[in-house]
PDB file of C-alpha atoms in Angstrom:
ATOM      1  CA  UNK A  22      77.387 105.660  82.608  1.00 53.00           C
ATOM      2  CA  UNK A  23      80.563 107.917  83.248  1.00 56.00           C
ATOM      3  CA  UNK A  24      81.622 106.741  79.629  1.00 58.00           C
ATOM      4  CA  UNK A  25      82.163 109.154  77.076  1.00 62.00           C
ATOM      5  CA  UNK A  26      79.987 107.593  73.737  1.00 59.00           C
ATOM      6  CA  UNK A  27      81.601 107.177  70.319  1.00 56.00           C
ATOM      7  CA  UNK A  28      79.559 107.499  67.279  1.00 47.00           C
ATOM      8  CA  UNK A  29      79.101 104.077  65.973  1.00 42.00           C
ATOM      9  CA  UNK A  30      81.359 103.009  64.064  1.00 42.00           C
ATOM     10  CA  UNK A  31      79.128 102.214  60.677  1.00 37.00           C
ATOM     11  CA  UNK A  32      78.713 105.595  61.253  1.00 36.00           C
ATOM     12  CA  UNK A  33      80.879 107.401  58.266  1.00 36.00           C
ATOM     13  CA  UNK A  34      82.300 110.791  59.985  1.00 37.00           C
ATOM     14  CA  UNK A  35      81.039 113.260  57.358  1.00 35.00           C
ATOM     15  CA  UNK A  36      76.871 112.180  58.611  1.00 29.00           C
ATOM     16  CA  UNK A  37      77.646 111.859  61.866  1.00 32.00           C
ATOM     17  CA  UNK A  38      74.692 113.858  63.684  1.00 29.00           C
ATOM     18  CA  UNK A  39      75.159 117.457  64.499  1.00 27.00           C
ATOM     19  CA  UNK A  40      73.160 118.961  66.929  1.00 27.00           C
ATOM     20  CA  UNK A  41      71.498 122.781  65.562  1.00 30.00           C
ATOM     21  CA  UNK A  42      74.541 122.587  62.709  1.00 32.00           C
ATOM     22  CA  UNK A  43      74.780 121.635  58.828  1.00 34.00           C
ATOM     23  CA  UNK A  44      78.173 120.248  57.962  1.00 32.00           C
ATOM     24  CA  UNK A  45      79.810 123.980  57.303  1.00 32.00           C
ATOM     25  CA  UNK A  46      79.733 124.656  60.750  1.00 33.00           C
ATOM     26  CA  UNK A  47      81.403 122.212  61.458  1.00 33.00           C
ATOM     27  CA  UNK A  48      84.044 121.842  58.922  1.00 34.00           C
ATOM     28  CA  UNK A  49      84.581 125.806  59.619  1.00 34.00           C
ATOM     29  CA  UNK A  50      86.388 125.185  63.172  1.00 39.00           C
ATOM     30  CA  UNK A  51      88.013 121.403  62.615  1.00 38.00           C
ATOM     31  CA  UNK A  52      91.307 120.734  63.473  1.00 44.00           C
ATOM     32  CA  UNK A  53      92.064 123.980  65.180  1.00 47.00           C
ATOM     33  CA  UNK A  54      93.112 122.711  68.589  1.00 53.00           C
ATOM     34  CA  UNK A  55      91.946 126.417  70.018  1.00 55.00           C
ATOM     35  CA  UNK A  56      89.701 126.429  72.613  1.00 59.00           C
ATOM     36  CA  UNK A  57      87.459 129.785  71.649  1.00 62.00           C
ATOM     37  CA  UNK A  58      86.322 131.704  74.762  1.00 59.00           C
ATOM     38  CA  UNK A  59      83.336 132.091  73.763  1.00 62.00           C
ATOM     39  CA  UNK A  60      82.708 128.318  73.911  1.00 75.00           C
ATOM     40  CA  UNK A  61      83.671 127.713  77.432  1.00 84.00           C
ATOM     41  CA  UNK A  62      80.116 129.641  79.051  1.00 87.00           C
ATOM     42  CA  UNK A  63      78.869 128.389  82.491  1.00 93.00           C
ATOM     43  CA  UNK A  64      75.023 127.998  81.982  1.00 94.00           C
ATOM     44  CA  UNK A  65      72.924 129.517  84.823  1.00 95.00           C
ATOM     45  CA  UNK A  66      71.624 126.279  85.798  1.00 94.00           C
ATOM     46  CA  UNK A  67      75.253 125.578  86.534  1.00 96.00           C
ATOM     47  CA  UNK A  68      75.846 128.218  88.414  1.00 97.00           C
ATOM     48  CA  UNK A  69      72.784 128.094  90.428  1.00 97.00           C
ATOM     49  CA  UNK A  70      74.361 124.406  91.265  1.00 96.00           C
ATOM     50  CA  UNK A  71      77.029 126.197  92.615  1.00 98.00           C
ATOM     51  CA  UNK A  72      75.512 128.977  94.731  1.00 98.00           C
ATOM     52  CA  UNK A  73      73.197 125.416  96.087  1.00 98.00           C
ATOM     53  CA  UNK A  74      76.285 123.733  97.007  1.00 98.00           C
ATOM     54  CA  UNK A  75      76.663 127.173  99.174  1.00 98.00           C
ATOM     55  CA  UNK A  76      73.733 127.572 100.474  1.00 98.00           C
ATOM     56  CA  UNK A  77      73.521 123.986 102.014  1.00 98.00           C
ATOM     57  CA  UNK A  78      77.197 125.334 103.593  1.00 96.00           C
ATOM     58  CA  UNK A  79      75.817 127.830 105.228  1.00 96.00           C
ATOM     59  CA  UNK A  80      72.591 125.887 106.286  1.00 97.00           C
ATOM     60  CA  UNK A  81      74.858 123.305 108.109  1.00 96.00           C
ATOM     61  CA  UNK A  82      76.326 125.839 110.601  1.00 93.00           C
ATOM     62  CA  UNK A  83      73.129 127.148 111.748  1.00 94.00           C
ATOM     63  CA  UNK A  84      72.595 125.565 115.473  1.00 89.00           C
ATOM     64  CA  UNK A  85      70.981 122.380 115.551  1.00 91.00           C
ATOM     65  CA  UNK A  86      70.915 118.995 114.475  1.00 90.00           C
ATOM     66  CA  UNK A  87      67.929 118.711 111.711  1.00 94.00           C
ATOM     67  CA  UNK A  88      69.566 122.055 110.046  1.00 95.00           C
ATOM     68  CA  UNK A  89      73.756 120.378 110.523  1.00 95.00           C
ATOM     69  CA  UNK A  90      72.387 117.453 108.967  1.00 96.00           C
ATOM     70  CA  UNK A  91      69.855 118.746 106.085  1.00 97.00           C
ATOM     71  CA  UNK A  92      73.052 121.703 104.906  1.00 98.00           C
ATOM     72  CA  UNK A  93      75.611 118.895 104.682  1.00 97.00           C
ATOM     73  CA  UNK A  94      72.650 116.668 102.427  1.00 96.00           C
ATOM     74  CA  UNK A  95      72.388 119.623 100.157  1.00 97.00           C
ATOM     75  CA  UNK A  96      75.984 120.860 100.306  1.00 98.00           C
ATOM     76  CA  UNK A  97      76.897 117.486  99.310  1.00 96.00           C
ATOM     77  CA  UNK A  98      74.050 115.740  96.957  1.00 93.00           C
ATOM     78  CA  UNK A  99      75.169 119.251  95.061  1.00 95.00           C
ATOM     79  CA  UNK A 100      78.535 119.315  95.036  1.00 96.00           C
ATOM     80  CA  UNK A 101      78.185 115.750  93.766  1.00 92.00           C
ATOM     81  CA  UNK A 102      75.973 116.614  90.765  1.00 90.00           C
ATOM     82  CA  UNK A 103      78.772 119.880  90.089  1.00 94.00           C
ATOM     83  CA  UNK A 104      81.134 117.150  89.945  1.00 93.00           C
ATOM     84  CA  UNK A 105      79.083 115.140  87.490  1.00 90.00           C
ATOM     85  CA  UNK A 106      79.303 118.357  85.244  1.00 92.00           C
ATOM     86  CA  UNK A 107      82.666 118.786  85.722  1.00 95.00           C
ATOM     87  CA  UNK A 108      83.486 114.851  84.398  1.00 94.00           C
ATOM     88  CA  UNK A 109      81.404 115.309  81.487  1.00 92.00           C
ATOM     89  CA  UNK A 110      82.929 118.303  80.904  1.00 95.00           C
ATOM     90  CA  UNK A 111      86.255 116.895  81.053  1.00 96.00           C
ATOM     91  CA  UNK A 112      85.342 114.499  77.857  1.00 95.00           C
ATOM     92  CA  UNK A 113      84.032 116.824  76.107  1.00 95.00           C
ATOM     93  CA  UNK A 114      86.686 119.712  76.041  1.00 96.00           C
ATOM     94  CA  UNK A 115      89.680 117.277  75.026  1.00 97.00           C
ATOM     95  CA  UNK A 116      87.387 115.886  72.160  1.00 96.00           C
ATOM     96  CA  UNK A 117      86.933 119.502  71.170  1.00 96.00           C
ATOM     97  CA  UNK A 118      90.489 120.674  71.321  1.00 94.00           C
ATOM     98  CA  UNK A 119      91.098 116.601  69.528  1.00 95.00           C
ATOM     99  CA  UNK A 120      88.397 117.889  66.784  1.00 95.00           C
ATOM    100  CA  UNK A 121      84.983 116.711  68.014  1.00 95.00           C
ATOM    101  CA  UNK A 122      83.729 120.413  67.144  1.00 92.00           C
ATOM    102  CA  UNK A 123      80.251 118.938  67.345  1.00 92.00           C
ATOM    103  CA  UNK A 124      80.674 119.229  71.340  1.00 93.00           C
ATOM    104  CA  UNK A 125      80.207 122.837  70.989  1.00 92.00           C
ATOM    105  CA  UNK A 126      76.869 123.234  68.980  1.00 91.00           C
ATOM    106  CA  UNK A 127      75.660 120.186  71.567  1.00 91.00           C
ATOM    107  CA  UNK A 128      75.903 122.448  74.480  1.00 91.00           C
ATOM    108  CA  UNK A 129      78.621 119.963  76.470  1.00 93.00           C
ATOM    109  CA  UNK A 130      80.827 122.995  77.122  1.00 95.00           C
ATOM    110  CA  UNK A 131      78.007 125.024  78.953  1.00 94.00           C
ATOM    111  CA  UNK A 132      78.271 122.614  81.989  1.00 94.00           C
ATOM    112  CA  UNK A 133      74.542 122.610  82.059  1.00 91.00           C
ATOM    113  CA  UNK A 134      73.719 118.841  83.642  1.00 86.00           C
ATOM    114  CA  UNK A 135      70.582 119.301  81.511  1.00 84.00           C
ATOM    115  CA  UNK A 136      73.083 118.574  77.852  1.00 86.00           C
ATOM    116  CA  UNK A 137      74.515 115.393  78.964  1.00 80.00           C
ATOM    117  CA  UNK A 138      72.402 112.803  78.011  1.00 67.00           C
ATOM    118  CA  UNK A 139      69.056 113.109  80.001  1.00 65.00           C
ATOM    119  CA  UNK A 140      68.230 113.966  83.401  1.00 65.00           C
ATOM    120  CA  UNK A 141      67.353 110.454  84.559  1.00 69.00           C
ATOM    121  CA  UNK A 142      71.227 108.927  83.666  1.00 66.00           C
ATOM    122  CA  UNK A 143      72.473 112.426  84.681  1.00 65.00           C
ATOM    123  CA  UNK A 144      70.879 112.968  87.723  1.00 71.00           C
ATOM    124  CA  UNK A 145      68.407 110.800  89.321  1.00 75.00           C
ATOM    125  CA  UNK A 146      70.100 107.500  88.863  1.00 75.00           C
ATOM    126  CA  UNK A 147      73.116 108.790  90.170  1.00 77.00           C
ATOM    127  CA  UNK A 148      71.580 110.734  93.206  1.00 77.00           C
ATOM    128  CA  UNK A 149      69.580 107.811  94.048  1.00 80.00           C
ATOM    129  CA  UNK A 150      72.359 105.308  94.243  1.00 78.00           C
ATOM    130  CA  UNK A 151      74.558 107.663  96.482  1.00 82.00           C
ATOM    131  CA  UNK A 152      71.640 108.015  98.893  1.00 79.00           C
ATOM    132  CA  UNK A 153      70.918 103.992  98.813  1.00 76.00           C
ATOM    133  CA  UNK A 154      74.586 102.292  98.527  1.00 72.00           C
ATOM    134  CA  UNK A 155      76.552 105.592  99.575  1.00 78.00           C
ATOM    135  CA  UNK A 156      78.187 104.395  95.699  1.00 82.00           C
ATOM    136  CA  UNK A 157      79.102 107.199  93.204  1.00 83.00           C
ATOM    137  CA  UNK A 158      77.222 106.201  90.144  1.00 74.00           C
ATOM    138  CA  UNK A 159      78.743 108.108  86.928  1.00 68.00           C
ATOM    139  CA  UNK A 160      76.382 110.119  85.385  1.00 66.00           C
ATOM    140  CA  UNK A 161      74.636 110.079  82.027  1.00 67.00           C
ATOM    141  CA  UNK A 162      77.722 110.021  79.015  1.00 74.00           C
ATOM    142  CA  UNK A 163      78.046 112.349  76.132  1.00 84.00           C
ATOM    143  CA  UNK A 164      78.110 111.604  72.644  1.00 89.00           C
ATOM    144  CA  UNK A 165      81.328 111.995  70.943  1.00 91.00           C
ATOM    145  CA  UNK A 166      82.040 111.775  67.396  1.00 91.00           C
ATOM    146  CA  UNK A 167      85.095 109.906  67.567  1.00 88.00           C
ATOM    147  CA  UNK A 168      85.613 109.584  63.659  1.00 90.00           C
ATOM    148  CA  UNK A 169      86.768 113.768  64.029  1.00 94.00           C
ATOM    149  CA  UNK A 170      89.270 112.834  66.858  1.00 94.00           C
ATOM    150  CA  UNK A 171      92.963 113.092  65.879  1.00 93.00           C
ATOM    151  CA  UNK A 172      94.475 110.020  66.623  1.00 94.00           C
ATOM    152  CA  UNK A 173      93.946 106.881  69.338  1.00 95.00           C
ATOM    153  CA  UNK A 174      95.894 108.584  71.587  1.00 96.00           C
ATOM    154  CA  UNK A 175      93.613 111.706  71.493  1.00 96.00           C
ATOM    155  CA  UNK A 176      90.492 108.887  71.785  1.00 96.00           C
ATOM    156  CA  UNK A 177      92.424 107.523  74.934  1.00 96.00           C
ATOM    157  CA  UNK A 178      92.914 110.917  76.689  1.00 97.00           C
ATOM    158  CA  UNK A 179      89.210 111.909  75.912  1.00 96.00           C
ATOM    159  CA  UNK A 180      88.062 109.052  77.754  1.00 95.00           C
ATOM    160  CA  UNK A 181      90.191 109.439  80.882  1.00 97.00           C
ATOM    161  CA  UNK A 182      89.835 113.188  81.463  1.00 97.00           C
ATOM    162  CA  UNK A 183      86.380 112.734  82.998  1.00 95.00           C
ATOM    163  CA  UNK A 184      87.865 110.796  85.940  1.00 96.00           C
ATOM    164  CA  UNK A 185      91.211 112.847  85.953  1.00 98.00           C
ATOM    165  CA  UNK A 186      88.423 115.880  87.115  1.00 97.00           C
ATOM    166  CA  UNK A 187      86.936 114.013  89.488  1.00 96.00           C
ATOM    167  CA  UNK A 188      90.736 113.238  90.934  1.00 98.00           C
ATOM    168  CA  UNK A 189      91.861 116.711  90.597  1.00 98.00           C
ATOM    169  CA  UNK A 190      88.060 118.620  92.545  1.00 98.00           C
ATOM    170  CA  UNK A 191      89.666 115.328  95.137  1.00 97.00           C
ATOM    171  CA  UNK A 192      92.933 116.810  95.186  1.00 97.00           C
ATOM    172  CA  UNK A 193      91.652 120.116  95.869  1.00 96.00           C
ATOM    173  CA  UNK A 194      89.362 119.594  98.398  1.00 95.00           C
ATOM    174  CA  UNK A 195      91.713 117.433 100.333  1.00 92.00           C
ATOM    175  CA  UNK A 196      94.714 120.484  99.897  1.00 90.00           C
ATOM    176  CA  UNK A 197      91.787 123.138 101.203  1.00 89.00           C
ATOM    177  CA  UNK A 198      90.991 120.535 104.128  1.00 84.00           C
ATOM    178  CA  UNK A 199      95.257 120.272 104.782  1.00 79.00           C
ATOM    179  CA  UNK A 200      95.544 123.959 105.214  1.00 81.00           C
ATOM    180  CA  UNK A 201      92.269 124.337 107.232  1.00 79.00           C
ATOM    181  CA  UNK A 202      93.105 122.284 109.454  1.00 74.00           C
ATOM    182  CA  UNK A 203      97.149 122.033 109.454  1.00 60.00           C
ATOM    183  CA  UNK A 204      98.354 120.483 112.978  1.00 58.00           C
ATOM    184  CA  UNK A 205      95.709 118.028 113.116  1.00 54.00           C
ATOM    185  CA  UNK A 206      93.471 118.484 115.705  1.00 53.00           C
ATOM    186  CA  UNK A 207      90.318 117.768 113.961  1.00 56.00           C
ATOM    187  CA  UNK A 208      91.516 114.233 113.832  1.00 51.00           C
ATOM    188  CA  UNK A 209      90.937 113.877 117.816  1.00 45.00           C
ATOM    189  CA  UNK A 210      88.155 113.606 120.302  1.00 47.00           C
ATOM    190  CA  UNK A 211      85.303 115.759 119.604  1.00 51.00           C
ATOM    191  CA  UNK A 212      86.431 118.548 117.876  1.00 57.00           C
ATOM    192  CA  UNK A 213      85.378 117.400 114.648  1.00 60.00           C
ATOM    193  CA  UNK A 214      81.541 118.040 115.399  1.00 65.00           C
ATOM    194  CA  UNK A 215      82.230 121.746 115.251  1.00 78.00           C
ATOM    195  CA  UNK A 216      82.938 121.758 111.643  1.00 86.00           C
ATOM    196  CA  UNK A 217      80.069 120.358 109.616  1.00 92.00           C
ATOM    197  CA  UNK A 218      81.375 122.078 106.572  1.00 94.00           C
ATOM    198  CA  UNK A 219      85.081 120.966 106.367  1.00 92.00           C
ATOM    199  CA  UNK A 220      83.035 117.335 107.434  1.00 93.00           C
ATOM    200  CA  UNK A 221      80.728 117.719 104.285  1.00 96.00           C
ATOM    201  CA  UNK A 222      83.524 118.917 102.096  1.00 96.00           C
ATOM    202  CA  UNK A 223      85.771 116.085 103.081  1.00 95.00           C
ATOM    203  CA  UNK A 224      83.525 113.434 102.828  1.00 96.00           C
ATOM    204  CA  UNK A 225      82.653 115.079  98.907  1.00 97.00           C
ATOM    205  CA  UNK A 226      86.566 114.342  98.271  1.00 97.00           C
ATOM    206  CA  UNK A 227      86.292 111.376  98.924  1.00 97.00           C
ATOM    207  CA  UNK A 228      83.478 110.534  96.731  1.00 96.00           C
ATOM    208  CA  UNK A 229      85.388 111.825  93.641  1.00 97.00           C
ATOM    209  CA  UNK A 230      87.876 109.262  94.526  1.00 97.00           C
ATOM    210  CA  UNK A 231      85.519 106.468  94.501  1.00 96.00           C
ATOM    211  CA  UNK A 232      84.364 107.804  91.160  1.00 94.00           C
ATOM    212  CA  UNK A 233      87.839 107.787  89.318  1.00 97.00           C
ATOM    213  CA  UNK A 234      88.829 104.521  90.919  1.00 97.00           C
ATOM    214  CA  UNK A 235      85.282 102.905  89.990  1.00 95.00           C
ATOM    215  CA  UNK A 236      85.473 104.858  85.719  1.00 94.00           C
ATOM    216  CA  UNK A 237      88.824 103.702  85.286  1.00 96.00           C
ATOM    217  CA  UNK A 238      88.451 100.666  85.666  1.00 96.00           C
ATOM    218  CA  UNK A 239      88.123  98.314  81.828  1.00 96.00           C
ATOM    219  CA  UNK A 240      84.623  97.277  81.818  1.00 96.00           C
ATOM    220  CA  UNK A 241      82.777  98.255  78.829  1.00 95.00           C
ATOM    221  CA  UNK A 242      80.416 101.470  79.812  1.00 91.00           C
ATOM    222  CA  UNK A 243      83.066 102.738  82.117  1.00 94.00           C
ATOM    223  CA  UNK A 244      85.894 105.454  81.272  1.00 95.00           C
ATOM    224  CA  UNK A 245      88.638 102.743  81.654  1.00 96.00           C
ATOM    225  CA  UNK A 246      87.063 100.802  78.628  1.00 96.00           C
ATOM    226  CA  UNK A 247      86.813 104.033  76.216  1.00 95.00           C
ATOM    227  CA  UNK A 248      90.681 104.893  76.953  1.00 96.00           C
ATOM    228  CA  UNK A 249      91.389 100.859  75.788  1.00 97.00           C
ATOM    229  CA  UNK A 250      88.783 100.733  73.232  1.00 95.00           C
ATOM    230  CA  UNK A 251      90.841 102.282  70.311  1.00 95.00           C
ATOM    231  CA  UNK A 252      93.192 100.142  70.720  1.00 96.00           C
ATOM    232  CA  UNK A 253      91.271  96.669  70.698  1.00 96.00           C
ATOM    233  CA  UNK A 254      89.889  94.527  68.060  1.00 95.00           C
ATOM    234  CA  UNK A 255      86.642  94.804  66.352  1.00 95.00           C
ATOM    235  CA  UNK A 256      85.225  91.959  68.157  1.00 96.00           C
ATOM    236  CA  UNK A 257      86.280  93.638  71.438  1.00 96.00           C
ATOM    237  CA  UNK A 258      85.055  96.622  69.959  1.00 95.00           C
ATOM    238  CA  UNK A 259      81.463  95.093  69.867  1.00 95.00           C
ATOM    239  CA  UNK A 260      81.613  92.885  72.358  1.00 95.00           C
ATOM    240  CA  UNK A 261      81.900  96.139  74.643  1.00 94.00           C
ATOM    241  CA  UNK A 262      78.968  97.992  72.547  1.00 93.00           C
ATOM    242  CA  UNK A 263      76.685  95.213  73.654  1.00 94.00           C
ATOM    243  CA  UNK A 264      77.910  94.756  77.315  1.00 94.00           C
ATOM    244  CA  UNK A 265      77.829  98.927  78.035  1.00 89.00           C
ATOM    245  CA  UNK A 266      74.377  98.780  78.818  1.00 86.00           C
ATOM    246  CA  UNK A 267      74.533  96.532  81.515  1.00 91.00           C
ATOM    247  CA  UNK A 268      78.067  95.636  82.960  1.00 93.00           C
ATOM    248  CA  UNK A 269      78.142  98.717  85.265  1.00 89.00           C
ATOM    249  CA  UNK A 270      75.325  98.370  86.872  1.00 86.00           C
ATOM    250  CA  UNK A 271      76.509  94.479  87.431  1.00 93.00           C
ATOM    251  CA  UNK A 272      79.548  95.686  88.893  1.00 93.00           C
ATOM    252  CA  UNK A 273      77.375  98.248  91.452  1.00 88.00           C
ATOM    253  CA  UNK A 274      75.620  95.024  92.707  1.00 89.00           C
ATOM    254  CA  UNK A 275      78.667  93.257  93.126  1.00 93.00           C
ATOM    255  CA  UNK A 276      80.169  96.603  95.496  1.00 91.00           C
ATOM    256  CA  UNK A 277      76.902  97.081  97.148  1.00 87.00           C
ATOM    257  CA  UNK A 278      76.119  92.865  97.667  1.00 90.00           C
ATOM    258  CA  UNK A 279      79.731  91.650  98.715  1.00 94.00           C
ATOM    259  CA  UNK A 280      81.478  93.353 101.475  1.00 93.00           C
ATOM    260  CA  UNK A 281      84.828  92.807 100.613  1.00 97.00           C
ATOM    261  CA  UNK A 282      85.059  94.093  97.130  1.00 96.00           C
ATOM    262  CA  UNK A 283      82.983  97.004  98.739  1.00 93.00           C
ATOM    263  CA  UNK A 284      85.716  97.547 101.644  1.00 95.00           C
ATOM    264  CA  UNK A 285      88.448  97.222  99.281  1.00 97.00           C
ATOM    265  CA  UNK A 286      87.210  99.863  97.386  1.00 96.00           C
ATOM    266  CA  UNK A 287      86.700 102.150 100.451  1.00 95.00           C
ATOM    267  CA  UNK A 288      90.069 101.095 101.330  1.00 97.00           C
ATOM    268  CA  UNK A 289      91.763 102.412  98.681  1.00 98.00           C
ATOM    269  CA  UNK A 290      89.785 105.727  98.636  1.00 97.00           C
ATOM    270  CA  UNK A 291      90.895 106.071 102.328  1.00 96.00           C
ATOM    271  CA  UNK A 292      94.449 105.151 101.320  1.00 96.00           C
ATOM    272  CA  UNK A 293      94.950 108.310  98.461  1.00 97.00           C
ATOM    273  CA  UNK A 294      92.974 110.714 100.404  1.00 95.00           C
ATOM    274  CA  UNK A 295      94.993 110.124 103.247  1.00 91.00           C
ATOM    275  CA  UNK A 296      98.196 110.346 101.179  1.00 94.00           C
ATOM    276  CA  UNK A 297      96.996 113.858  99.496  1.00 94.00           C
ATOM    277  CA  UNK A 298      96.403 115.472 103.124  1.00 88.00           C
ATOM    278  CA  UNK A 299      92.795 115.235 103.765  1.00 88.00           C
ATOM    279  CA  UNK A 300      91.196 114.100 106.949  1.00 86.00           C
ATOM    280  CA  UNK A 301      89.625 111.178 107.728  1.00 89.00           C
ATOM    281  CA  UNK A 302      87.999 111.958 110.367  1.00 87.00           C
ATOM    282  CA  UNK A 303      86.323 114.752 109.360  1.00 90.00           C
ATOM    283  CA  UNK A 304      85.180 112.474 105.834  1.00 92.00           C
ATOM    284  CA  UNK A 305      83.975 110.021 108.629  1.00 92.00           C
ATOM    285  CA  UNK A 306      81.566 112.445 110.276  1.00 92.00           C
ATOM    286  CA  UNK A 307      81.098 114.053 107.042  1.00 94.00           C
ATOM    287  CA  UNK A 308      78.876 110.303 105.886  1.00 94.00           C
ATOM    288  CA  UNK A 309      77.506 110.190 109.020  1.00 93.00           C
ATOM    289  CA  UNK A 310      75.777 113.813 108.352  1.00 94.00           C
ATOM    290  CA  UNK A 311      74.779 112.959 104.933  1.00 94.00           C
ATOM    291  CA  UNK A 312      73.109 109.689 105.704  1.00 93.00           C
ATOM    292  CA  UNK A 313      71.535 111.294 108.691  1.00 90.00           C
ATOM    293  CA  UNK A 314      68.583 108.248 108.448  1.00 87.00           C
ATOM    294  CA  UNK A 315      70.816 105.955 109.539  1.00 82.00           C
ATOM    295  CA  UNK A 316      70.953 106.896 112.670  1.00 78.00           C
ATOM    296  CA  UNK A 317      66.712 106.478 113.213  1.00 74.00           C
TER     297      UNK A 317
END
C-alpha cells in the first residue's frame, strides 16, 4: 500500500539489494545528507502525467455535458495518480537525504509511477478503487533499505512524508481555490456549474485528505505503522510484516461496507478542507462530475 517497505530485517545492510549498483556506488555517496541535483529529474512519463492532468482541464470547459464530465474524469483520475508520485516520492527523498542512497540508482527520485513497485499496486488498484468506492487507495510502496537510515527518528519521518505530500498538494489546492474564489459566491445557487475546473480541482483536494487521514493511521501496511514501527518490539515488528499484506485492504471493506466509519471519514476530510479555505461546494459538484455514471 502507501507504506514505505523496509528491507527485512535478517537482511544485514552491507547485501541489501541494489538496483544497477555494486556496493562502491553506494558507499561513495552515504551519509552525505546532500540532495545532488542531478538526482531530483522528472521522468517524461511524469511529465506527460502532468500536461494529462491539463488537458482533461481544458476538455472540461468545452460546452457540453459528455465533454464537462469526461475533462473533470481525466483531470482528476490524473491528478490523482501525480499525487501517487508525489507520496512515493516523499519516502523516498527523506530516506535519501537519511542515507538510503539506494533510492537513487532505483529510479524513486525520477517520479516515474512506472519505479514504484509495479503498475498494478501503483496504478490500477488504486484507480479502480477510486472509481468503485470513491476511496483513495495508496499506491504501490517503495523499497527502502532501512539498515542505511540514520536513526529511528529519520525511519519515523521517512514514513510520514508520503502523507505530509498528499496534505501539503491539499493545502495548495484548497489556498488556489480561496483566492479564486475569495467572497464566496461559488458556495451559492448555481454558480458553481460554471466552473468545472475549480469543481475538479477541489474535489482532487479533498482526496489527498482522505489519503493522509486513511496512511496515517497504525495499521501495519499503512504509513502510520512504518513511522511506529522503529520503535516497537520484535514481535510487533513481525506481527506487522505478516498483517501488511492484508489489513488495508480489510480496513477499505470496513469504509466502503459500514456507513458510519465511511461518513466519519468524509467528515473529517470536510472538516480540514473547510478549515484551510477550500470550497465545499465546488468539491461537491466536483464528485458529482467525476462519477458522472451515477447519475444513469
Amino acid at each position: 500500500m502507501g507504506y514505505a517497505h523496509p528491507v527485512p530485517d535478517r537482511v544485514p545492510a552491507e547485501t541489501a539489494p541494489v538496483s544497477g549498483t555494486g556496493r562502491r556506488a553506494t558507499e561513495r555517496h552515504c551519509h552525505t545528507g546532500v540532495v545532488q541535483r542531478s538526482a531530483v529529474r522528472p521522468s517524461p512519463v511524469f511529465l506527460g502525467l502532468l500536461l494529462l492532468t491539463v488537458g482533461g482541464g481544458f476538455l472540461a470547459t468545452v460546452e457540453g455535458d459528455t465533454a464537462r464530465q469526461a475533462g473533470v474524469f481525466v483531470l482528476v483520475a490524473a491528478g490523482w495518480v501525480v499525487s501517487l508520485c508525489l507520496h512515493e516520492f516523499g519516502h523516498a527523498i527523506v530516506a535519501y537525504r537519511g542515507g538510503d542512497r539506494e533510492v537513487l540508482f532505483k529510479g524513486y527520485l525520477t517520479l516515474d509511477p512506472r519505479r514504484y513497485t509495479d503498475p498494478v499496486l501503483s496504478l490500477v488498484l488504486p484507480l479502480l478503487f477510486l472509481a468503485i468506492g470513491g476511496l483513495p487507495l495508496p499506491g504501490g510502496a517503495v523499497w527502502i533499505n532501512r539498515h542505511a537510515l540514520r536513526s529511528r527518528a529519520v525511519c519515523s519521518s521517512m514514513s510520514l512524508a508520503g502523507p505530509i505530500a498528499n496534505l501539503v498538494v491539499a493545502f495548495l489546492l484548497a489556498v488556489g481555490m480561496g483566492i479564486l474564489t475569495p467572497d464566496g459566491s461559488l458556495a451559492r445557487g448555481a454558480a458553481v456549474l460554471d466552473h468545472p475546473v475549480l469543481a475538479g480541482l477541489s474535489f482532487l483536494a479533498t482526496l489527498q485528505l482522505a489519503a493522509f487521514l486513511i496512511n496515517i493511521l497504525p495499521i501495519p501496511g499503512l504509513d502510520g505503522w512504518g513511522a511506529l514501527e522503529p520503535y516497537l518490539s520484535y514481535e510487533a515488528r513481525k506481527f506487522g510484516a505478516k498483517a501488511q499484506m492484508w489489513a488495508p485492504f480489510i480496513l477499505f471493506a470496513v469504509l466502503i461496507a459500514v456507513p458510519p466509519v465511511n461518513e466519519g471519514l468524509w467528515y473529517a476530510v470536510s472538516s480540514i478542507y473547510d478549515a484551510f479555505g477550500g470550497n465545499l461546494s465546488l468539491a461537491s459538484y466536483g464528485q458529482d462530475l467525476f462519477f458522472f455514471w451515477r447519475s444513469f
